[in-house]
XYZ file of C-alpha atoms in Angstrom:
279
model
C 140.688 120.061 103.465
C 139.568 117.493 100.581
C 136.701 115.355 102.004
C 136.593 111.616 101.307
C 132.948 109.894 102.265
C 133.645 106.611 101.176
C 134.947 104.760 104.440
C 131.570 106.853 105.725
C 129.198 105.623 103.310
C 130.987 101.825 103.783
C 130.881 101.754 107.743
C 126.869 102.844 107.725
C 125.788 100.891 104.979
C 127.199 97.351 106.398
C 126.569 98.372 109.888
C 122.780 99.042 108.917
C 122.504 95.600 106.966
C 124.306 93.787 109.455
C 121.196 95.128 111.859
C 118.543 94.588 109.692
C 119.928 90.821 108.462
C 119.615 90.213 112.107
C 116.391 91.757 112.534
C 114.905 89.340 110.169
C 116.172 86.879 111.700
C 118.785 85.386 109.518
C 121.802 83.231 110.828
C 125.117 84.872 112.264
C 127.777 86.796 111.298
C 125.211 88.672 109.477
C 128.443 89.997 107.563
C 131.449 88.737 105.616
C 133.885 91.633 107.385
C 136.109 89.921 109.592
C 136.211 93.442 111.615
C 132.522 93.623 111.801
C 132.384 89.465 112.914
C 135.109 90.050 115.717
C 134.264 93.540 117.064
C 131.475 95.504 118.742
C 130.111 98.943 117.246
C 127.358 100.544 118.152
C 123.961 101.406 115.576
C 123.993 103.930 113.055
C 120.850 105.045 114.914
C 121.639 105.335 118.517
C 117.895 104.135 119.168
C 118.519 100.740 117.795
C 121.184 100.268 120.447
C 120.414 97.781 123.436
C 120.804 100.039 125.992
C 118.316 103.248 124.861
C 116.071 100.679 123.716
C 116.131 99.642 127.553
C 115.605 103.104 128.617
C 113.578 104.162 126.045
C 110.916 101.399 126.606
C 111.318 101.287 131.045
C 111.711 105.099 131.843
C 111.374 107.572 128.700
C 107.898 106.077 127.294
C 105.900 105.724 130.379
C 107.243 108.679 131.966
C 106.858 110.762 129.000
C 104.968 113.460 131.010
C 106.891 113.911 133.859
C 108.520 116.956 134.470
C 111.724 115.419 135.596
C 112.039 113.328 133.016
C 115.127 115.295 131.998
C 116.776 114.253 135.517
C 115.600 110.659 135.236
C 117.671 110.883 131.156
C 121.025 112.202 133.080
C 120.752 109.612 135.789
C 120.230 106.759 133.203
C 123.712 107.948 131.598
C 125.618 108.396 134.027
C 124.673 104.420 135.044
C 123.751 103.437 131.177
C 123.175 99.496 132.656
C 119.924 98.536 132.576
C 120.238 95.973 135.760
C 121.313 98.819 137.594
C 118.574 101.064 136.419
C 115.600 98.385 137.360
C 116.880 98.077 140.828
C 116.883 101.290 141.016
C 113.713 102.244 139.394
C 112.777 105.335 137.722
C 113.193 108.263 139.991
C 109.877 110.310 140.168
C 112.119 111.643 143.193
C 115.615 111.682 143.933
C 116.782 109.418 147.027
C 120.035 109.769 147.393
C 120.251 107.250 150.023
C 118.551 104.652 148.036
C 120.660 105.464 144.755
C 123.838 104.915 147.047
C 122.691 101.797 148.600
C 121.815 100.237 145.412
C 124.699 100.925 143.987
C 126.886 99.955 146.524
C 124.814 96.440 147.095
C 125.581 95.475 143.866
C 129.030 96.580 143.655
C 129.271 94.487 146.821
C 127.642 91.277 145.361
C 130.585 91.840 142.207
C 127.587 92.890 140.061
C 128.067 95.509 137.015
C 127.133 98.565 138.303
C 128.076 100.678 135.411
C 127.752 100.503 131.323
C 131.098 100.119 129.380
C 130.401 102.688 126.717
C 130.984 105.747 128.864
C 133.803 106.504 131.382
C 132.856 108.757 133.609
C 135.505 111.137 135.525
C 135.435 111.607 138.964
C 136.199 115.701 138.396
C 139.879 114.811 140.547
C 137.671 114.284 143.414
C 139.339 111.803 146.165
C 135.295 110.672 146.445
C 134.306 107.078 145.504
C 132.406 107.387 142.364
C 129.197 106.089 143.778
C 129.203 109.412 146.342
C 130.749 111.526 143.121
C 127.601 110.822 141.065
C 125.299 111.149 144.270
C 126.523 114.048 145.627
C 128.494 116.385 143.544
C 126.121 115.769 140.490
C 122.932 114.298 140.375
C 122.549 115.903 144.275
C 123.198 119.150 142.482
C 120.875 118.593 139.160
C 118.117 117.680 141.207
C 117.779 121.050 143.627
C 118.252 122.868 139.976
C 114.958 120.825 138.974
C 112.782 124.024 138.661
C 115.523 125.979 136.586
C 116.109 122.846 134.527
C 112.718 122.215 133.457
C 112.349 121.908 129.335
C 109.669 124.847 127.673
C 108.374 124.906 124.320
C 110.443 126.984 122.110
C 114.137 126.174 123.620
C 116.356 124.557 121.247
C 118.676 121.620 121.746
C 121.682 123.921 121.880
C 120.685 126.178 124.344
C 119.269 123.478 126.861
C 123.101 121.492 126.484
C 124.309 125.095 127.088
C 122.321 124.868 130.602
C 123.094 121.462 131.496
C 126.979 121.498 130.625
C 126.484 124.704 133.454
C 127.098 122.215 136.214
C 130.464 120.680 137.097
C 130.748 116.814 136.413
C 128.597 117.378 133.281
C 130.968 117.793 129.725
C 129.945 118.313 126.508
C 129.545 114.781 126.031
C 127.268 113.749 128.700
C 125.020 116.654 127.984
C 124.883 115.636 124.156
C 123.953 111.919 125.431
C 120.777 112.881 127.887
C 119.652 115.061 124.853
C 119.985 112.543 122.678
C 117.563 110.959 124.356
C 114.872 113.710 125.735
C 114.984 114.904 121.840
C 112.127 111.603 121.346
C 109.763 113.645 123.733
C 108.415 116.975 123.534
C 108.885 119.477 124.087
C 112.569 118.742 122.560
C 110.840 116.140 119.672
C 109.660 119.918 118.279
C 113.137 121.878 118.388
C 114.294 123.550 115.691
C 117.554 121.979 115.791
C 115.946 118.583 116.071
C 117.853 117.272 112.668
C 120.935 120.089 112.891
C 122.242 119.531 116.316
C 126.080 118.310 117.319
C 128.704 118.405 119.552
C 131.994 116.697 118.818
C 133.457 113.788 121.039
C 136.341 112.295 121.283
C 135.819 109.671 118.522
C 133.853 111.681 116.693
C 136.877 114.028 116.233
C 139.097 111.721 115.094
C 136.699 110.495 112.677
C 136.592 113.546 111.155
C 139.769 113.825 110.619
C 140.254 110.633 108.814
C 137.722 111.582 106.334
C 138.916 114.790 105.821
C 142.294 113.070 105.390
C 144.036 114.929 108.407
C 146.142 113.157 111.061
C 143.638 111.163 113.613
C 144.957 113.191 116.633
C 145.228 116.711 115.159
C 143.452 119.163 117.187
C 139.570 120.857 116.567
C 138.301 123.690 118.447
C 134.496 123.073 118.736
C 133.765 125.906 115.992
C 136.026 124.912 113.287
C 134.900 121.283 114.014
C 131.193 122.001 113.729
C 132.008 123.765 110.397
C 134.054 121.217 109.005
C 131.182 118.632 110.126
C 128.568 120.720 107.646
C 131.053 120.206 105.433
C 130.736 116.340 105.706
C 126.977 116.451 106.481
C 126.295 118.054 102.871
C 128.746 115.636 101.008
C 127.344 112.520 103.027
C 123.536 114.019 103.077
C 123.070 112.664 98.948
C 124.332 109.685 99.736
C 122.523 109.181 102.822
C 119.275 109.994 100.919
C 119.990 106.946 98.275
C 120.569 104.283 100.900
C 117.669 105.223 102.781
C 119.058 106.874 104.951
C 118.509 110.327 104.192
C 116.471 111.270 107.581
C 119.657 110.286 109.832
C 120.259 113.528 112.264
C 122.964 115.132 112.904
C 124.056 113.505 116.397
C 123.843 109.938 114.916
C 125.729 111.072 112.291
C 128.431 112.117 114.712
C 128.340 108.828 116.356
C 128.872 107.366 113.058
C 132.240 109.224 113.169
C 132.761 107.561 116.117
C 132.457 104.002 115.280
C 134.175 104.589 112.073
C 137.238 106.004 113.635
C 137.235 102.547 115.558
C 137.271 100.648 112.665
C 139.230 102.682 110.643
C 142.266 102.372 113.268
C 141.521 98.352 113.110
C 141.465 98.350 109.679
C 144.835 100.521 108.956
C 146.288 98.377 111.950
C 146.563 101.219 114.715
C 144.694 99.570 117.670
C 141.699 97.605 118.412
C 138.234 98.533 119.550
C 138.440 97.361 123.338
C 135.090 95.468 122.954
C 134.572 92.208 121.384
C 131.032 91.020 119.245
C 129.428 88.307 121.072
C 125.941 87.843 119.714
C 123.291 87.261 122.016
């Protein structure tokens, strides 16, 4: 498979100045890509995003210490909407009457309840999805509190390994609450820190497009991952000259991401489903 890094290098470099353009404050569109004008993508650090800034700055900072913290990280992704998340406030313990009612109040008052970036499945459950969440996960995450709790020494693999044990919690969802509990130790000193990945959806398309396969062909997660090194170590130089160079490996696969969706705009194949309206 030949590998071609230059819709890669493109996406991250005007995605990063469009941020930074902002940042200082210049005028909108911040770019002269009419893709990048119309259409919403995320960061090429997932800590710049709205949303983890939210939760980074009202749960994971102040509640750095807390042993739970990696409960209170898969509760804030599974809702990922921070008006949801300060009516509920951060769960130092879990009340599943009060994360139900809250819910359900604002679902009732046609208030968003839920972020648009993730869809979570209902595992073929005939529950609402406020009970799914309550019961048949975060019920079930919380009485595994003791097992769950994060020691010096385990690596971001093995702890995804342990949460992707319970049903309701995929590969995906487990890579997003790590992404976040990597900031804190005892995760900020894993020896994975920079290496870690798990392929999504997006992300494996994106691969394939740069290593010019067809968007939908098929990865099993171990030829993925070594086809990703493959990218990493072509992009990794390039990274390096734009600044870029400390980028880990799970922003880099949500890089993929995002420039799948652009990628399928720009060729004409589809759309990204949300539209850029700047604050």
């Amino acid at each position: 498979m030949t590998i071609d890094i230059a819709p890669a290098i493109f996406w991250i470099t005007e995605r990063e100045a469009i941020r930074t353009r902002r940042k200082a404050g210049q005028p909108a569109p911040w770019t002269n890509d009419p893709i990048f004008q119309e259409y919403r993508f995320c960061n090429v650090r997932r800590e710049h995003d709205a949303v983890t800034r939210h939760i980074a700055q009202t749960w994971r900072e102040p509640y750095a210490g807390d042993p739970n913290l990696w409960f209170a990280m898969a509760l804030a992704r599974f809702i990922n909407w921070p008006d949801t998340l300060d009516e509920l406030g951060y769960p130092t313990e879990w009340d599943r009457e009060h994360f139900k009612k809250v819910l359900s109040s604002r679902m009732q008052r046609s208030e968003q309840v839920f972020g648009p970036a993730y869809v979570i499945p209902n595992g073929g459950s005939s529950k609402p999805k406020i009970d799914y969440l309550a019961e048949n996960i975060l019920n079930r995450l919380w009485r595994a509190r003791h097992h769950m709790a994060l020691k010096h020494g385990v690596t971001l693999a093995a702890y995804c390994a342990r949460l992707m044990d319970f049903d309701g919690v995929g590969s995906f969802m487990a890579a997003q609450v790590l992404a976040d509990l990597k900031y804190v130790e005892p995760l900020r000193s894993a020896q994975d820190w920079m290496s870690f990945a798990i392929s999504g959806p997006g992300s494996r398309r994106g691969l394939n497009r740069v290593m010019n396969r067809p968007p939908d062909a098929p990865w099993i997660e171990p030829a993925w991952r070594r086809a990703f090194g493959r990218f990493e170590d072509a992009i990794r130089p390039e990274l390096q000259r734009i600044g870029l160079g400390d980028l880990h490996c799970q922003d880099l696969q949500n890089c993929l991401c995002e420039i799948d969706k652009y990628l399928r705009c720009a060729l004409g194949q589809g759309r990204p489903k949300r539209k850029f309206r700047p604050a």
